[in-house]
Amino acid sequence: MLAESLAAAALICLDPGHGTAPAIGRQKEPIGPGSPITKIKDGGGAPGETEAVLAIARRTRALLLRRGYRVAMTQMGSTFRGGNIERAWVCNRRGAALMLRIHADGSSDASRRGASTLFPARRTGWTDDVYGRSRRAARAIQGSLVGATRARNLGLVEPSDLTGFNWADVPVVLVETGFMTNPIEGRLLRTSSYQWRVSRGLAAGVAAFTSP
Ligand SMILES: [Zn+2]
């Protein structure tokens, strides 16, 4: 019962990607605290990505609530008004046990398919405080996501230049749930049944991470 009540107290912050108005999306922001390097707030994502990942986030939220988690969302519609610094701060402010960013990939090569999970590269002063826990969450979530969907396993990726990672003060991962540009996977990602499968994988991964 103790593990269960601890899990019940955990807050998961879901961050479905994109959906920012272009006038805000094209603004630039530093990729980490004090960095001279800037990137745009939102490039818009792959075709159909915004709608698919929002639907997956809503389904994941329902499953997590059912499991007893508290859940915050950076956006409930496709209307996020800030950049990736603001997204991180939505989750930082709430002291989330995990910031789970949900995306889908795009490629000019239509044959590319599969799922991957990103977590922040270690950088002193930016991500060193959340590195270990983020890596552990990434392993758990990638495993359960691939298990639930049977998507091709593209493994873990450890980028150093993601603004939404470098400003996070809570453990953070970003799932690329599949390729919108692959004819088969892109069609699946737009269906309710496959969105539920992705969501079940994500919720099981969160549970594995928060109850070691
Ligand atoms: Zn994206």
Short mmCIF file of C-alpha atoms and ligand atoms in Angstrom, two decimals:
data_model
loop_
_atom_site.label_atom_id
_atom_site.label_comp_id
_atom_site.label_asym_id
_atom_site.label_seq_id
_atom_site.Cartn_x
_atom_site.Cartn_y
_atom_site.Cartn_z
CA MET A 1 0.00 0.00 0.00
CA LEU A 2 2.88 2.33 0.67
CA ALA A 3 4.16 2.17 -2.93
CA GLU A 4 0.64 2.72 -4.16
CA SER A 5 0.05 5.79 -2.02
CA LEU A 6 3.40 7.23 -3.10
CA ALA A 7 2.45 6.68 -6.74
CA ALA A 8 -0.92 8.28 -6.06
CA ALA A 9 0.82 11.45 -4.92
CA ALA A 10 3.04 11.77 -8.01
CA LEU A 11 2.19 14.48 -10.53
CA ILE A 12 2.89 13.77 -14.19
CA CYS A 13 3.16 16.79 -16.50
CA LEU A 14 2.16 15.96 -20.08
CA ASP A 15 3.43 18.20 -22.86
CA PRO A 16 1.92 17.48 -26.28
CA GLY A 17 4.04 19.23 -28.90
CA HIS A 18 3.35 22.15 -31.26
CA GLY A 19 0.09 23.98 -31.91
CA THR A 20 1.63 27.38 -31.22
CA ALA A 21 0.44 30.35 -33.28
CA PRO A 22 3.06 31.09 -36.01
CA ALA A 23 3.63 34.65 -34.76
CA ILE A 24 4.83 33.21 -31.43
CA GLY A 25 6.34 30.05 -32.89
CA ARG A 26 8.84 31.97 -35.00
CA GLN A 27 10.19 33.91 -32.00
CA LYS A 28 13.55 32.77 -30.68
CA GLU A 29 14.61 31.74 -27.18
CA PRO A 30 17.93 30.60 -25.63
CA ILE A 31 18.39 26.82 -25.66
CA GLY A 32 19.45 26.85 -22.01
CA PRO A 33 19.85 29.27 -19.10
CA GLY A 34 22.44 31.93 -20.07
CA SER A 35 23.05 30.43 -23.52
CA PRO A 36 23.90 32.71 -26.49
CA ILE A 37 22.47 30.03 -28.79
CA THR A 38 18.81 30.51 -29.65
CA LYS A 39 16.21 28.43 -31.47
CA ILE A 40 12.67 29.13 -32.61
CA LYS A 41 9.86 28.34 -30.19
CA ASP A 42 7.87 26.07 -32.52
CA GLY A 43 8.57 24.99 -36.10
CA GLY A 44 5.08 23.50 -36.37
CA GLY A 45 5.95 19.80 -36.36
CA ALA A 46 5.19 17.07 -38.89
CA PRO A 47 1.93 17.04 -40.89
CA GLY A 48 -0.90 15.91 -38.59
CA GLU A 49 1.42 15.72 -35.59
CA THR A 50 -0.25 18.40 -33.46
CA GLU A 51 -3.66 16.73 -33.57
CA ALA A 52 -2.31 13.17 -33.11
CA VAL A 53 -0.08 13.94 -30.13
CA LEU A 54 -2.79 16.03 -28.45
CA ALA A 55 -5.18 13.07 -28.75
CA ILE A 56 -2.49 10.74 -27.34
CA ALA A 57 -1.86 13.13 -24.45
CA ARG A 58 -5.58 13.31 -23.59
CA ARG A 59 -5.83 9.51 -23.63
CA THR A 60 -2.66 9.15 -21.56
CA ARG A 61 -4.05 11.65 -19.07
CA ALA A 62 -7.21 9.56 -18.69
CA LEU A 63 -5.18 6.39 -18.10
CA LEU A 64 -2.86 8.06 -15.57
CA LEU A 65 -5.80 9.55 -13.65
CA ARG A 66 -7.32 6.07 -13.53
CA ARG A 67 -4.03 4.78 -12.07
CA GLY A 68 -4.22 7.40 -9.32
CA TYR A 69 -1.73 9.97 -10.60
CA ARG A 70 -2.25 13.68 -10.60
CA VAL A 71 -1.84 15.05 -14.13
CA ALA A 72 -1.01 18.50 -15.49
CA MET A 73 -1.05 19.38 -19.18
CA THR A 74 0.88 22.20 -20.83
CA GLN A 75 -2.07 22.52 -23.23
CA MET A 76 -5.54 20.98 -23.45
CA GLY A 77 -6.07 22.29 -27.01
CA SER A 78 -3.77 23.18 -29.92
CA THR A 79 -3.28 26.64 -28.51
CA PHE A 80 0.00 26.85 -26.58
CA ARG A 81 0.97 30.51 -26.35
CA GLY A 82 4.58 30.21 -25.22
CA GLY A 83 7.79 28.49 -26.21
CA ASN A 84 9.72 25.58 -24.82
CA ILE A 85 10.98 27.57 -21.82
CA GLU A 86 7.36 28.19 -20.82
CA ARG A 87 6.51 24.53 -21.40
CA ALA A 88 9.30 23.49 -19.04
CA TRP A 89 8.15 26.03 -16.46
CA VAL A 90 4.58 24.71 -16.47
CA CYS A 91 6.09 21.43 -15.23
CA ASN A 92 8.81 22.98 -13.03
CA ARG A 93 6.31 25.13 -11.13
CA ARG A 94 4.27 22.06 -10.22
CA GLY A 95 7.30 20.03 -9.11
CA ALA A 96 6.31 17.25 -11.50
CA ALA A 97 7.68 13.73 -10.92
CA LEU A 98 8.09 13.62 -14.71
CA MET A 99 7.64 15.93 -17.69
CA LEU A 100 6.49 13.68 -20.53
CA ARG A 101 6.72 15.41 -23.89
CA ILE A 102 4.74 13.74 -26.67
CA HIS A 103 5.69 14.16 -30.33
CA ALA A 104 5.68 12.32 -33.66
CA ASP A 105 8.41 12.39 -36.29
CA GLY A 106 8.50 13.49 -39.89
CA SER A 107 10.95 12.64 -42.64
CA SER A 108 11.37 13.24 -46.37
CA ASP A 109 12.06 9.48 -46.51
CA ALA A 110 8.57 7.93 -46.33
CA SER A 111 10.02 4.51 -45.48
CA ARG A 112 11.29 5.68 -42.09
CA ARG A 113 9.21 4.38 -39.18
CA GLY A 114 9.51 3.53 -35.52
CA ALA A 115 9.50 5.05 -32.06
CA SER A 116 12.30 6.61 -30.04
CA THR A 117 12.62 8.31 -26.67
CA LEU A 118 14.84 11.33 -26.06
CA PHE A 119 16.27 12.44 -22.73
CA PRO A 120 18.62 15.34 -21.97
CA ALA A 121 22.38 14.98 -22.33
CA ARG A 122 24.20 15.72 -19.09
CA ARG A 123 25.37 19.29 -18.79
CA THR A 124 26.53 20.81 -15.51
CA GLY A 125 24.19 23.57 -14.35
CA TRP A 126 21.50 22.67 -16.87
CA THR A 127 20.57 19.01 -16.70
CA ASP A 128 22.94 17.28 -14.28
CA ASP A 129 20.29 17.38 -11.54
CA VAL A 130 17.71 15.50 -13.64
CA TYR A 131 19.99 13.44 -15.90
CA GLY A 132 19.93 10.10 -14.07
CA ARG A 133 16.20 10.09 -13.39
CA SER A 134 15.42 11.23 -16.95
CA ARG A 135 17.53 8.40 -18.39
CA ARG A 136 15.78 5.88 -16.16
CA ALA A 137 12.37 7.22 -17.23
CA ALA A 138 13.41 7.11 -20.90
CA ARG A 139 14.42 3.44 -20.64
CA ALA A 140 11.16 2.50 -18.91
CA ILE A 141 8.95 4.43 -21.32
CA GLN A 142 10.70 3.38 -24.53
CA GLY A 143 10.44 -0.28 -23.47
CA SER A 144 6.76 -0.15 -22.66
CA LEU A 145 5.91 2.04 -25.68
CA VAL A 146 7.51 -0.43 -28.09
CA GLY A 147 5.97 -3.34 -26.19
CA ALA A 148 2.46 -1.88 -26.43
CA THR A 149 2.63 -0.75 -30.06
CA ARG A 150 5.08 -3.22 -31.67
CA ALA A 151 6.57 -0.17 -33.39
CA ARG A 152 10.14 -0.49 -34.64
CA ASN A 153 12.45 0.23 -31.71
CA LEU A 154 14.67 3.19 -32.63
CA GLY A 155 16.05 3.33 -29.11
CA LEU A 156 17.13 6.23 -26.92
CA VAL A 157 18.56 9.56 -28.07
CA GLU A 158 20.42 12.02 -25.84
CA PRO A 159 20.34 15.51 -27.42
CA SER A 160 22.06 18.50 -25.82
CA ASP A 161 20.24 21.28 -27.71
CA LEU A 162 16.57 20.87 -26.84
CA THR A 163 15.31 24.03 -25.13
CA GLY A 164 12.49 22.19 -23.37
CA PHE A 165 15.05 19.83 -21.83
CA ASN A 166 17.68 22.33 -20.82
CA TRP A 167 15.23 24.53 -18.92
CA ALA A 168 13.56 21.62 -17.11
CA ASP A 169 14.20 21.28 -13.39
CA VAL A 170 12.24 18.04 -13.21
CA PRO A 171 12.98 14.67 -14.89
CA VAL A 172 12.04 14.99 -18.56
CA VAL A 173 11.72 12.77 -21.63
CA LEU A 174 10.34 13.29 -25.13
CA VAL A 175 8.73 10.40 -26.99
CA GLU A 176 8.72 10.36 -30.78
CA THR A 177 5.75 8.01 -31.06
CA GLY A 178 6.21 7.22 -34.76
CA PHE A 179 6.57 8.81 -38.20
CA MET A 180 3.59 10.81 -39.48
CA THR A 181 5.25 10.66 -42.91
CA ASN A 182 5.25 6.86 -43.13
CA PRO A 183 2.08 5.75 -44.96
CA ILE A 184 1.31 2.91 -42.55
CA GLU A 185 2.50 4.39 -39.27
CA GLY A 186 1.13 7.84 -40.10
CA ARG A 187 -2.31 6.36 -40.73
CA LEU A 188 -2.14 4.37 -37.48
CA LEU A 189 -1.14 7.43 -35.47
CA ARG A 190 -4.31 9.16 -36.68
CA THR A 191 -6.57 6.34 -35.44
CA SER A 192 -8.15 6.25 -32.00
CA SER A 193 -7.27 2.57 -31.45
CA TYR A 194 -3.54 3.08 -32.09
CA GLN A 195 -3.53 6.29 -30.03
CA TRP A 196 -4.88 4.24 -27.13
CA ARG A 197 -2.14 1.64 -27.64
CA VAL A 198 0.51 4.36 -27.54
CA SER A 199 -1.14 5.82 -24.43
CA ARG A 200 -1.23 2.45 -22.67
CA GLY A 201 2.48 2.07 -23.36
CA LEU A 202 3.22 5.54 -22.02
CA ALA A 203 1.11 5.06 -18.88
CA ALA A 204 2.76 1.69 -18.15
CA GLY A 205 6.19 3.26 -18.63
CA VAL A 206 5.34 6.07 -16.23
CA ALA A 207 4.19 3.48 -13.68
CA ALA A 208 7.42 1.50 -14.07
CA PHE A 209 9.44 4.69 -13.59
CA THR A 210 7.59 6.05 -10.56
CA SER A 211 7.33 2.75 -8.66
CA PRO A 212 10.83 1.21 -8.89
ZN ZN B 1 7.27 17.42 -32.77
#
